[in-house]
mmCIF file of C-alpha atoms and ligand atoms in Angstrom:
data_model
loop_
_atom_site.group_PDB
_atom_site.id
_atom_site.type_symbol
_atom_site.label_atom_id
_atom_site.label_comp_id
_atom_site.label_asym_id
_atom_site.label_seq_id
_atom_site.Cartn_x
_atom_site.Cartn_y
_atom_site.Cartn_z
ATOM 1 C CA MET A 1 -5.020 18.477 -1.219
ATOM 2 C CA ARG A 2 -3.282 21.070 -3.673
ATOM 3 C CA LEU A 3 -0.119 19.901 -5.402
ATOM 4 C CA PRO A 4 2.008 21.362 -8.114
ATOM 5 C CA GLN A 5 1.066 19.152 -11.395
ATOM 6 C CA LEU A 6 2.801 18.372 -14.420
ATOM 7 C CA GLU A 7 1.491 21.220 -16.220
ATOM 8 C CA ASP A 8 2.531 23.492 -13.475
ATOM 9 C CA LEU A 9 6.187 23.028 -14.289
ATOM 10 C CA PRO A 10 8.494 25.044 -16.456
ATOM 11 C CA ASP A 11 8.230 23.763 -20.074
ATOM 12 C CA PRO A 12 10.285 20.293 -19.746
ATOM 13 C CA HIS A 13 11.284 20.707 -23.449
ATOM 14 C CA GLY A 14 14.947 20.156 -23.551
ATOM 15 C CA ARG A 15 15.141 19.945 -19.780
ATOM 16 C CA ARG A 16 16.551 17.038 -17.850
ATOM 17 C CA VAL A 17 13.853 15.627 -15.391
ATOM 18 C CA LEU A 18 14.778 13.276 -12.274
ATOM 19 C CA VAL A 19 11.579 11.147 -11.491
ATOM 20 C CA ARG A 20 11.403 9.350 -8.218
ATOM 21 C CA CYS A 21 9.406 6.136 -8.850
ATOM 22 C CA ASP A 22 8.346 3.032 -6.422
ATOM 23 C CA PHE A 23 9.532 0.391 -8.432
ATOM 24 C CA ASN A 24 9.895 -1.788 -5.079
ATOM 25 C CA VAL A 25 8.301 -4.571 -7.015
ATOM 26 C CA PRO A 26 7.787 -8.225 -5.942
ATOM 27 C CA LEU A 27 10.422 -10.441 -7.297
ATOM 28 C CA ALA A 28 10.143 -14.372 -7.630
ATOM 29 C CA THR A 29 13.413 -16.450 -7.657
ATOM 30 C CA ALA A 30 12.969 -19.049 -10.554
ATOM 31 C CA PRO A 31 14.552 -22.685 -10.068
ATOM 32 C CA ASP A 32 17.691 -21.666 -11.887
ATOM 33 C CA GLY A 33 18.237 -18.777 -9.182
ATOM 34 C CA SER A 34 17.346 -16.087 -11.671
ATOM 35 C CA ARG A 35 14.980 -13.156 -10.321
ATOM 36 C CA ALA A 36 11.842 -12.182 -12.132
ATOM 37 C CA ILE A 37 9.133 -9.439 -11.433
ATOM 38 C CA ALA A 38 6.124 -11.193 -10.048
ATOM 39 C CA ASP A 39 3.838 -8.177 -10.285
ATOM 40 C CA ASP A 40 4.844 -5.171 -12.524
ATOM 41 C CA LEU A 41 1.681 -3.004 -11.419
ATOM 42 C CA ARG A 42 4.092 -0.440 -10.126
ATOM 43 C CA ILE A 43 6.047 -0.036 -13.254
ATOM 44 C CA ARG A 44 3.036 0.072 -15.482
ATOM 45 C CA ALA A 45 1.336 2.567 -12.851
ATOM 46 C CA ALA A 46 4.412 5.020 -13.693
ATOM 47 C CA LEU A 47 4.061 4.898 -17.423
ATOM 48 C CA PRO A 48 1.652 7.916 -17.810
ATOM 49 C CA THR A 49 4.193 10.200 -16.166
ATOM 50 C CA LEU A 50 7.119 8.814 -17.843
ATOM 51 C CA ARG A 51 5.429 8.909 -21.234
ATOM 52 C CA TRP A 52 4.232 12.566 -20.822
ATOM 53 C CA LEU A 53 7.545 13.697 -19.788
ATOM 54 C CA LEU A 54 9.104 12.144 -22.894
ATOM 55 C CA ASP A 55 6.414 13.428 -25.228
ATOM 56 C CA HIS A 56 7.234 16.882 -23.892
ATOM 57 C CA GLY A 57 10.643 16.659 -24.909
ATOM 58 C CA ALA A 58 12.221 15.965 -21.540
ATOM 59 C CA THR A 59 15.345 13.790 -20.939
ATOM 60 C CA VAL A 60 14.133 11.556 -18.208
ATOM 61 C CA THR A 61 16.132 9.764 -15.296
ATOM 62 C CA ALA A 62 14.177 7.687 -13.030
ATOM 63 C CA CYS A 63 15.272 6.529 -9.686
ATOM 64 C CA SER A 64 13.729 3.815 -7.060
ATOM 65 C CA HIS A 65 14.558 1.924 -4.106
ATOM 66 C CA LEU A 66 13.982 -2.006 -4.126
ATOM 67 C CA GLY A 67 13.863 -4.056 -0.985
ATOM 68 C CA ARG A 68 15.802 -3.097 2.272
ATOM 69 C CA PRO A 69 19.561 -3.474 1.229
ATOM 70 C CA LYS A 70 21.689 -2.644 4.209
ATOM 71 C CA GLY A 71 23.234 0.604 2.460
ATOM 72 C CA GLY A 72 25.222 -1.362 -0.002
ATOM 73 C CA PRO A 73 24.991 -3.141 -3.193
ATOM 74 C CA ASP A 74 23.753 -6.653 -3.413
ATOM 75 C CA ALA A 75 22.379 -9.062 -6.082
ATOM 76 C CA LYS A 76 18.762 -9.331 -4.394
ATOM 77 C CA SER A 77 18.209 -5.668 -4.584
ATOM 78 C CA ASP A 78 19.614 -5.094 -8.230
ATOM 79 C CA LEU A 79 17.202 -3.039 -10.088
ATOM 80 C CA ALA A 80 18.117 -4.957 -13.144
ATOM 81 C CA PRO A 81 14.951 -6.795 -13.956
ATOM 82 C CA VAL A 82 13.155 -3.546 -13.281
ATOM 83 C CA ARG A 83 15.195 -1.927 -15.862
ATOM 84 C CA ALA A 84 14.631 -4.529 -18.441
ATOM 85 C CA ARG A 85 10.823 -4.364 -17.923
ATOM 86 C CA LEU A 86 10.986 -0.681 -18.173
ATOM 87 C CA ASP A 87 12.897 -0.779 -21.579
ATOM 88 C CA GLU A 88 10.072 -2.950 -22.990
ATOM 89 C CA LEU A 89 7.273 -0.738 -21.794
ATOM 90 C CA VAL A 90 8.864 2.603 -22.684
ATOM 91 C CA GLY A 91 12.148 3.066 -23.976
ATOM 92 C CA GLY A 92 14.446 6.037 -23.462
ATOM 93 C CA VAL A 93 14.376 6.444 -19.503
ATOM 94 C CA THR A 94 17.657 5.997 -17.721
ATOM 95 C CA LEU A 95 17.117 4.130 -14.454
ATOM 96 C CA LEU A 96 19.491 4.628 -11.519
ATOM 97 C CA ASP A 97 20.975 2.145 -9.247
ATOM 98 C CA ASN A 98 18.939 1.198 -6.261
ATOM 99 C CA LEU A 99 18.752 4.318 -4.092
ATOM 100 C CA ARG A 100 19.068 2.387 -0.790
ATOM 101 C CA TRP A 101 22.500 0.930 -1.994
ATOM 102 C CA ASP A 102 23.681 4.403 -0.622
ATOM 103 C CA PRO A 103 23.118 4.936 3.173
ATOM 104 C CA GLY A 104 22.701 8.593 2.259
ATOM 105 C CA GLU A 105 19.124 7.642 1.051
ATOM 106 C CA GLU A 106 17.438 6.555 4.135
ATOM 107 C CA GLY A 107 19.702 9.093 6.233
ATOM 108 C CA ASN A 108 18.482 11.893 4.030
ATOM 109 C CA ASP A 109 22.167 13.198 3.684
ATOM 110 C CA PRO A 110 22.229 16.392 2.053
ATOM 111 C CA VAL A 111 25.553 15.291 0.252
ATOM 112 C CA PHE A 112 23.464 12.585 -1.530
ATOM 113 C CA VAL A 113 20.774 14.810 -2.298
ATOM 114 C CA ASP A 114 23.430 17.148 -4.349
ATOM 115 C CA ARG A 115 24.641 14.059 -6.134
ATOM 116 C CA LEU A 116 20.902 13.055 -7.122
ATOM 117 C CA VAL A 117 20.031 16.652 -8.590
ATOM 118 C CA ALA A 118 23.333 17.360 -10.089
ATOM 119 C CA GLY A 119 22.697 18.034 -13.838
ATOM 120 C CA GLN A 120 19.090 17.784 -13.541
ATOM 121 C CA ASP A 121 16.571 20.768 -14.156
ATOM 122 C CA LEU A 122 13.208 19.539 -12.566
ATOM 123 C CA TYR A 123 12.131 16.902 -10.234
ATOM 124 C CA VAL A 124 8.759 14.738 -10.454
ATOM 125 C CA ASP A 125 7.574 12.645 -7.572
ATOM 126 C CA ASP A 126 5.433 9.735 -8.775
ATOM 127 C CA ALA A 127 6.515 7.081 -5.876
ATOM 128 C CA PHE A 128 3.380 7.177 -3.899
ATOM 129 C CA GLY A 129 4.116 3.982 -2.359
ATOM 130 C CA ALA A 130 7.354 5.601 -0.648
ATOM 131 C CA ALA A 131 5.739 9.169 0.118
ATOM 132 C CA HIS A 132 5.608 8.386 3.712
ATOM 133 C CA ARG A 133 9.244 7.751 3.917
ATOM 134 C CA ALA A 134 11.553 11.072 4.661
ATOM 135 C CA HIS A 135 14.269 9.826 2.559
ATOM 136 C CA ALA A 136 16.735 11.787 0.395
ATOM 137 C CA SER A 137 15.054 11.036 -2.945
ATOM 138 C CA ILE A 138 11.771 11.977 -1.490
ATOM 139 C CA VAL A 139 12.273 15.136 0.629
ATOM 140 C CA GLY A 140 15.490 16.348 -0.645
ATOM 141 C CA PRO A 141 15.231 17.204 -4.565
ATOM 142 C CA PRO A 142 11.997 19.253 -4.138
ATOM 143 C CA ALA A 143 14.114 21.892 -1.764
ATOM 144 C CA ARG A 144 16.532 22.121 -4.779
ATOM 145 C CA LEU A 145 14.513 21.979 -7.904
ATOM 146 C CA PRO A 146 11.085 23.273 -9.502
ATOM 147 C CA SER A 147 9.044 19.851 -8.580
ATOM 148 C CA ALA A 148 5.811 18.421 -9.475
ATOM 149 C CA ALA A 149 3.712 15.366 -8.548
ATOM 150 C CA GLY A 150 3.346 12.816 -11.378
ATOM 151 C CA ARG A 151 0.145 11.371 -12.630
ATOM 152 C CA LEU A 152 0.148 8.405 -10.221
ATOM 153 C CA LEU A 153 0.781 10.367 -7.071
ATOM 154 C CA ALA A 154 -1.588 12.865 -7.942
ATOM 155 C CA ARG A 155 -4.389 10.196 -8.506
ATOM 156 C CA GLU A 156 -3.527 8.409 -5.248
ATOM 157 C CA VAL A 157 -3.953 11.497 -3.171
ATOM 158 C CA GLU A 158 -6.984 12.506 -4.946
ATOM 159 C CA VAL A 159 -8.589 9.121 -4.484
ATOM 160 C CA LEU A 160 -7.388 8.670 -0.615
ATOM 161 C CA SER A 161 -7.934 12.170 0.643
ATOM 162 C CA GLY A 162 -11.364 12.180 -1.209
ATOM 163 C CA LEU A 163 -12.311 9.060 0.807
ATOM 164 C CA LEU A 164 -11.900 11.195 4.172
ATOM 165 C CA GLU A 165 -13.526 14.288 2.906
ATOM 166 C CA ALA A 166 -16.994 13.344 1.563
ATOM 167 C CA PRO A 167 -17.357 9.571 1.287
ATOM 168 C CA ALA A 168 -20.729 8.281 0.186
ATOM 169 C CA ARG A 169 -22.470 6.377 2.801
ATOM 170 C CA PRO A 170 -22.251 3.817 4.103
ATOM 171 C CA PHE A 171 -18.770 3.918 4.125
ATOM 172 C CA VAL A 172 -17.243 0.380 5.242
ATOM 173 C CA ALA A 173 -13.532 -0.189 5.936
ATOM 174 C CA ILE A 174 -12.268 -3.741 6.110
ATOM 175 C CA LEU A 175 -8.982 -4.127 7.819
ATOM 176 C CA GLY A 176 -6.795 -7.418 8.037
ATOM 177 C CA GLY A 177 -3.330 -8.340 8.452
ATOM 178 C CA SER A 178 -1.400 -9.498 11.303
ATOM 179 C CA LYS A 179 -0.776 -6.766 13.988
ATOM 180 C CA VAL A 180 -3.151 -4.505 15.886
ATOM 181 C CA SER A 181 -0.271 -2.496 16.948
ATOM 182 C CA ASP A 182 0.865 -1.657 13.452
ATOM 183 C CA LYS A 183 -2.611 -0.412 12.548
ATOM 184 C CA LEU A 184 -3.756 1.275 15.879
ATOM 185 C CA GLY A 185 -3.437 4.670 14.383
ATOM 186 C CA VAL A 186 -5.695 3.895 11.208
ATOM 187 C CA ILE A 187 -8.107 2.298 13.177
ATOM 188 C CA ARG A 188 -8.759 5.103 15.526
ATOM 189 C CA SER A 189 -8.959 7.568 12.620
ATOM 190 C CA LEU A 190 -11.143 5.227 10.448
ATOM 191 C CA LEU A 191 -13.410 4.879 13.638
ATOM 192 C CA ASP A 192 -14.256 8.698 13.394
ATOM 193 C CA LYS A 193 -14.939 8.501 9.550
ATOM 194 C CA VAL A 194 -16.610 5.206 8.839
ATOM 195 C CA ASP A 195 -20.191 3.750 9.420
ATOM 196 C CA THR A 196 -18.795 0.227 9.885
ATOM 197 C CA LEU A 197 -15.376 -1.125 10.660
ATOM 198 C CA ILE A 198 -14.966 -4.894 9.661
ATOM 199 C CA ILE A 199 -11.924 -6.726 11.376
ATOM 200 C CA GLY A 200 -10.486 -10.083 10.075
ATOM 201 C CA GLY A 201 -6.746 -11.443 9.404
ATOM 202 C CA GLY A 202 -4.353 -12.187 12.392
ATOM 203 C CA MET A 203 -5.376 -8.883 14.221
ATOM 204 C CA CYS A 204 -8.905 -10.122 14.768
ATOM 205 C CA PHE A 205 -7.717 -12.525 17.752
ATOM 206 C CA THR A 206 -6.484 -9.587 19.813
ATOM 207 C CA PHE A 207 -10.140 -8.257 19.621
ATOM 208 C CA LEU A 208 -11.685 -11.436 20.143
ATOM 209 C CA ALA A 209 -9.467 -12.042 23.104
ATOM 210 C CA ALA A 210 -10.677 -8.457 24.410
ATOM 211 C CA LEU A 211 -14.214 -9.990 24.355
ATOM 212 C CA GLY A 212 -13.058 -13.019 26.585
ATOM 213 C CA ASN A 213 -12.744 -15.634 23.849
ATOM 214 C CA PRO A 214 -9.897 -18.013 24.021
ATOM 215 C CA VAL A 215 -7.549 -17.879 20.991
ATOM 216 C CA GLY A 216 -5.691 -20.816 21.448
ATOM 217 C CA ASP A 217 -2.095 -20.634 19.672
ATOM 218 C CA SER A 218 -3.521 -17.786 17.200
ATOM 219 C CA LEU A 219 -1.558 -14.585 16.591
ATOM 220 C CA LEU A 220 -2.065 -12.460 19.983
ATOM 221 C CA GLU A 221 -0.622 -9.156 21.139
ATOM 222 C CA PRO A 222 -1.579 -9.535 24.876
ATOM 223 C CA ASP A 223 -0.462 -5.913 25.354
ATOM 224 C CA GLN A 224 -2.806 -4.873 22.974
ATOM 225 C CA VAL A 225 -5.942 -6.416 24.647
ATOM 226 C CA PRO A 226 -6.851 -3.168 26.976
ATOM 227 C CA THR A 227 -6.603 -1.151 23.866
ATOM 228 C CA CYS A 228 -9.029 -3.291 21.867
ATOM 229 C CA GLU A 229 -11.450 -3.377 24.731
ATOM 230 C CA ASP A 230 -11.345 0.592 24.552
ATOM 231 C CA LEU A 231 -11.804 0.464 20.776
ATOM 232 C CA LEU A 232 -14.603 -1.975 21.144
ATOM 233 C CA ARG A 233 -16.526 0.740 23.186
ATOM 234 C CA SER A 234 -16.242 3.138 20.080
ATOM 235 C CA ALA A 235 -19.728 4.478 19.039
ATOM 236 C CA THR A 236 -18.876 3.294 15.369
ATOM 237 C CA ARG A 237 -19.954 -0.470 14.817
ATOM 238 C CA ILE A 238 -17.109 -2.919 14.630
ATOM 239 C CA VAL A 239 -17.813 -6.257 13.043
ATOM 240 C CA LEU A 240 -15.733 -9.345 14.211
ATOM 241 C CA PRO A 241 -15.752 -12.869 12.990
ATOM 242 C CA THR A 242 -18.254 -15.014 14.478
ATOM 243 C CA ASP A 243 -16.471 -18.278 13.334
ATOM 244 C CA LEU A 244 -12.992 -19.206 12.121
ATOM 245 C CA THR A 245 -10.903 -21.751 10.254
ATOM 246 C CA VAL A 246 -8.231 -23.212 12.394
ATOM 247 C CA LEU A 247 -5.372 -25.620 12.063
ATOM 248 C CA GLY A 248 -4.429 -28.338 14.580
ATOM 249 C CA PRO A 249 -1.466 -29.341 16.465
ATOM 250 C CA GLY A 250 1.460 -30.318 13.972
ATOM 251 C CA GLY A 251 0.027 -28.536 11.031
ATOM 252 C CA VAL A 252 2.347 -26.186 9.154
ATOM 253 C CA ILE A 253 1.561 -22.973 7.523
ATOM 254 C CA GLY A 254 1.868 -23.336 3.781
ATOM 255 C CA ASP A 255 2.563 -26.858 3.881
ATOM 256 C CA PRO A 256 -0.626 -29.050 3.582
ATOM 257 C CA ALA A 257 1.384 -32.058 3.269
ATOM 258 C CA ALA A 258 2.784 -31.656 6.611
ATOM 259 C CA GLY A 259 -0.548 -32.819 7.917
ATOM 260 C CA GLY A 260 -2.571 -31.239 10.932
ATOM 261 C CA GLU A 261 -6.407 -31.147 10.944
ATOM 262 C CA VAL A 262 -8.212 -28.184 9.787
ATOM 263 C CA ARG A 263 -11.726 -27.373 11.267
ATOM 264 C CA GLN A 264 -14.350 -24.825 11.643
ATOM 265 C CA VAL A 265 -14.975 -23.402 15.001
ATOM 266 C CA GLY A 266 -17.111 -20.358 16.358
ATOM 267 C CA THR A 267 -15.010 -17.621 18.259
ATOM 268 C CA SER A 268 -13.540 -20.144 20.615
ATOM 269 C CA VAL A 269 -10.111 -21.416 19.341
ATOM 270 C CA PRO A 270 -9.220 -24.742 21.221
ATOM 271 C CA ALA A 271 -5.822 -24.900 22.989
ATOM 272 C CA GLY A 272 -2.922 -25.900 20.600
ATOM 273 C CA TRP A 273 -5.043 -24.830 17.497
ATOM 274 C CA LYS A 274 -4.358 -21.598 15.429
ATOM 275 C CA GLY A 275 -6.954 -19.534 13.889
ATOM 276 C CA LEU A 276 -5.682 -18.908 10.240
ATOM 277 C CA ASP A 277 -8.642 -17.593 8.351
ATOM 278 C CA ILE A 278 -12.215 -16.158 9.124
ATOM 279 C CA GLY A 279 -15.020 -18.883 8.773
ATOM 280 C CA PRO A 280 -17.534 -19.179 5.975
ATOM 281 C CA GLY A 281 -20.315 -17.564 8.265
ATOM 282 C CA SER A 282 -18.220 -14.667 8.718
ATOM 283 C CA ALA A 283 -17.126 -14.128 4.938
ATOM 284 C CA ALA A 284 -20.894 -14.285 4.202
ATOM 285 C CA GLU A 285 -21.673 -11.643 7.035
ATOM 286 C CA PHE A 286 -18.945 -9.524 5.882
ATOM 287 C CA SER A 287 -20.090 -9.716 2.283
ATOM 288 C CA ASP A 288 -23.681 -8.784 3.228
ATOM 289 C CA VAL A 289 -21.971 -5.465 4.730
ATOM 290 C CA ILE A 290 -19.723 -4.777 1.820
ATOM 291 C CA VAL A 291 -22.257 -5.273 -1.048
ATOM 292 C CA GLU A 292 -24.567 -2.453 0.531
ATOM 293 C CA ALA A 293 -21.810 -0.049 1.093
ATOM 294 C CA ARG A 294 -21.456 3.042 -0.979
ATOM 295 C CA THR A 295 -17.810 3.445 -0.226
ATOM 296 C CA VAL A 296 -15.556 0.625 0.448
ATOM 297 C CA LEU A 297 -11.795 0.865 1.879
ATOM 298 C CA TRP A 298 -10.081 -2.698 1.928
ATOM 299 C CA ASN A 299 -6.585 -3.184 3.489
ATOM 300 C CA GLY A 300 -5.181 -6.401 4.684
ATOM 301 C CA PRO A 301 -6.223 -9.995 4.120
ATOM 302 C CA MET A 302 -8.643 -11.845 6.189
ATOM 303 C CA GLY A 303 -6.396 -15.023 6.464
ATOM 304 C CA VAL A 304 -3.318 -16.571 5.159
ATOM 305 C CA PHE A 305 -4.312 -16.598 1.795
ATOM 306 C CA GLU A 306 -1.151 -17.959 0.357
ATOM 307 C CA ASP A 307 -2.232 -21.354 1.692
ATOM 308 C CA PRO A 308 -5.118 -22.761 -0.184
ATOM 309 C CA ARG A 309 -6.528 -24.000 3.182
ATOM 310 C CA PHE A 310 -7.052 -20.779 4.417
ATOM 311 C CA GLN A 311 -7.689 -18.336 1.487
ATOM 312 C CA ALA A 312 -11.579 -18.783 1.401
ATOM 313 C CA GLY A 313 -12.246 -15.744 3.643
ATOM 314 C CA THR A 314 -10.105 -13.525 1.553
ATOM 315 C CA ARG A 315 -11.517 -14.686 -1.791
ATOM 316 C CA THR A 316 -15.177 -14.029 -0.449
ATOM 317 C CA VAL A 317 -14.353 -10.383 0.513
ATOM 318 C CA ALA A 318 -12.363 -9.847 -2.801
ATOM 319 C CA HIS A 319 -15.558 -10.795 -4.557
ATOM 320 C CA ALA A 320 -17.777 -8.879 -2.405
ATOM 321 C CA VAL A 321 -15.830 -5.683 -2.793
ATOM 322 C CA ALA A 322 -15.836 -6.311 -6.613
ATOM 323 C CA ASP A 323 -19.510 -6.814 -6.470
ATOM 324 C CA CYS A 324 -20.042 -3.672 -4.493
ATOM 325 C CA ARG A 325 -21.602 -1.109 -6.747
ATOM 326 C CA GLY A 326 -20.215 1.712 -4.617
ATOM 327 C CA PHE A 327 -16.880 3.367 -4.891
ATOM 328 C CA THR A 328 -14.179 0.636 -3.943
ATOM 329 C CA VAL A 329 -10.596 1.265 -2.806
ATOM 330 C CA ILE A 330 -7.845 -1.281 -2.202
ATOM 331 C CA GLY A 331 -5.129 -0.053 0.043
ATOM 332 C CA GLY A 332 -2.106 -1.751 -1.600
ATOM 333 C CA GLY A 333 0.139 -4.529 -0.541
ATOM 334 C CA ASP A 334 -1.231 -8.056 0.338
ATOM 335 C CA SER A 335 -4.944 -7.068 -0.336
ATOM 336 C CA ALA A 336 -3.912 -5.770 -3.833
ATOM 337 C CA ALA A 337 -2.110 -9.042 -4.406
ATOM 338 C CA ALA A 338 -5.277 -10.984 -3.346
ATOM 339 C CA ALA A 339 -7.394 -8.897 -5.624
ATOM 340 C CA ALA A 340 -4.995 -9.931 -8.588
ATOM 341 C CA GLN A 341 -4.891 -13.596 -7.264
ATOM 342 C CA PHE A 342 -8.513 -13.961 -7.164
ATOM 343 C CA GLY A 343 -9.250 -12.306 -10.603
ATOM 344 C CA VAL A 344 -11.192 -9.168 -9.397
ATOM 345 C CA ALA A 345 -8.583 -6.482 -9.691
ATOM 346 C CA ASP A 346 -10.069 -4.727 -12.622
ATOM 347 C CA ARG A 347 -13.378 -4.564 -10.745
ATOM 348 C CA ILE A 348 -12.118 -2.494 -8.105
ATOM 349 C CA ASP A 349 -12.300 1.314 -8.547
ATOM 350 C CA HIS A 350 -8.661 2.127 -7.158
ATOM 351 C CA VAL A 351 -6.222 -0.340 -6.396
ATOM 352 C CA SER A 352 -3.512 1.765 -4.460
ATOM 353 C CA THR A 353 0.148 1.370 -4.974
ATOM 354 C CA GLY A 354 1.022 2.118 -1.622
ATOM 355 C CA GLY A 355 0.175 0.095 1.458
ATOM 356 C CA GLY A 356 1.832 1.902 4.239
ATOM 357 C CA ALA A 357 1.574 5.087 2.462
ATOM 358 C CA SER A 358 -2.258 4.849 1.862
ATOM 359 C CA LEU A 359 -2.664 3.990 5.693
ATOM 360 C CA GLU A 360 -0.464 6.707 6.932
ATOM 361 C CA LEU A 361 -2.193 9.262 4.399
ATOM 362 C CA ILE A 362 -5.616 8.103 5.868
ATOM 363 C CA GLU A 363 -4.224 8.402 9.524
ATOM 364 C CA GLN A 364 -2.271 11.761 9.285
ATOM 365 C CA GLY A 365 -3.942 13.545 6.515
ATOM 366 C CA ASP A 366 -0.630 14.301 4.934
ATOM 367 C CA LEU A 367 2.723 12.676 4.105
ATOM 368 C CA PRO A 368 6.570 13.802 3.883
ATOM 369 C CA GLY A 369 6.938 13.664 0.210
ATOM 370 C CA LEU A 370 3.503 15.509 -0.405
ATOM 371 C CA ALA A 371 4.722 18.202 2.274
ATOM 372 C CA ALA A 372 7.996 18.481 0.334
ATOM 373 C CA LEU A 373 6.104 19.184 -3.198
ATOM 374 C CA ARG A 374 3.771 21.895 -1.443
ATOM 375 C CA ALA A 375 6.904 23.688 -0.129
ATOM 376 C CA SER A 376 8.486 23.366 -3.184
ATOM 377 C CA ALA A 377 5.800 25.137 -5.116
ATOM 378 C CA GLU A 378 5.965 27.902 -2.697
ATOM 379 C CA ARG A 379 9.804 28.325 -2.991
ATOM 380 C CA PHE A 380 9.741 28.260 -6.692
ATOM 381 C CA GLY A 381 6.599 30.113 -7.354
ATOM 382 C CA LEU A 382 4.630 27.081 -9.141
ATOM 383 C CA PRO A 383 1.018 27.028 -8.838
ATOM 384 C CA THR A 384 -1.027 24.192 -7.100
ATOM 385 C CA ARG A 385 -4.135 22.481 -8.199
HETATM 386 C C1 3PG B 1 6.354 -0.331 -0.051
HETATM 387 O O1 3PG B 1 6.718 -1.377 -0.670
HETATM 388 O O2 3PG B 1 5.698 -0.244 1.008
HETATM 389 C C2 3PG B 1 7.257 0.998 -0.519
HETATM 390 O O3 3PG B 1 8.028 0.811 -1.520
HETATM 391 C C3 3PG B 1 8.091 1.439 0.887
HETATM 392 O O4 3PG B 1 9.035 0.611 0.817
HETATM 393 P P1 3PG B 1 9.497 0.383 2.441
HETATM 394 O O5 3PG B 1 8.491 0.194 3.463
HETATM 395 O O6 3PG B 1 10.690 -0.551 2.314
HETATM 396 O O7 3PG B 1 10.087 1.784 2.976
HETATM 397 MG MG1 MG B 2 -17.718 -0.568 -7.529
#
């Protein structure tokens, strides 16, 4: 997809540039109540763009959302920890307050857009993780200012749209996460493109139920069973778990001390038990398929990997993706966190900073933020490449 790049902007020297970043980073609360950044990937990922603009003599104002505040300031969604980290990594960038503290951001209010662009000469969108949101700071400024894609946004689009255009085969996608309903669109679109679709995580139980397996108290979306039956009739190979790790009655997710028995079963989950990870046999089968692939896309954990009793499936898949000699992509969010936790993130070719955005780009082939940049290039006569 062609987008206007930083080099296509009028010379930024002496100009004021507004940069939309996605600094929606995970925060952890320390015992003393202070909040610290748990993973600064999204801040580090914006540095090439910010440095390029500073090196080219621009005055840079960055802006971002953090969390989902309800249209007003609160301590939980204060960007102060991000501002401090940004200052350590690259000085000289002003960071505005959380955009979502103003209801005009999510409402795409033109008056809020006016305030954002006031005094600015150029706009750069580097917020790939938020490019699927038609919010004021994403779609508003490109209609008012000459605009370009930042380095991160451009790279994300190049990699993810490249997957769909001419992937080396076999192309294997691994999907996990809890809900089939959230990922229906992307499942349908991937079935047209991949050679094999591997399904694990909470959503595998609705597929297993569609094959007639009892799923006990596992996650199940009964209204999606007919859809899963239909998807399983697809000509594309769909690989489901053949064994599961399950937690017995009385057990509590995330609290091993609460008791509850953990067992391995096949694809029948006993009544009262919950499937919380793929079993070791499935993890090995999935790995065999993954290491042979020449293109891999992974989105969503295989189990509740925050609980050490249910992390083995996700860990094995993370290692298989890292060991694969093909081109490997992780689609953001939980799977990126898992790759970091299991120490393999630097052996993945591309770890996307956008979970929802990467899935929507795969599903739709475009995003509101990208369409806004292309329209801006046309309006202001900027080239695209
Ligand atoms: C994300 O973390 O997925 C992006 O920053 C978008 O956030 P949102 O889902 O709250 O819009
Ligand atoms: Mg590789």
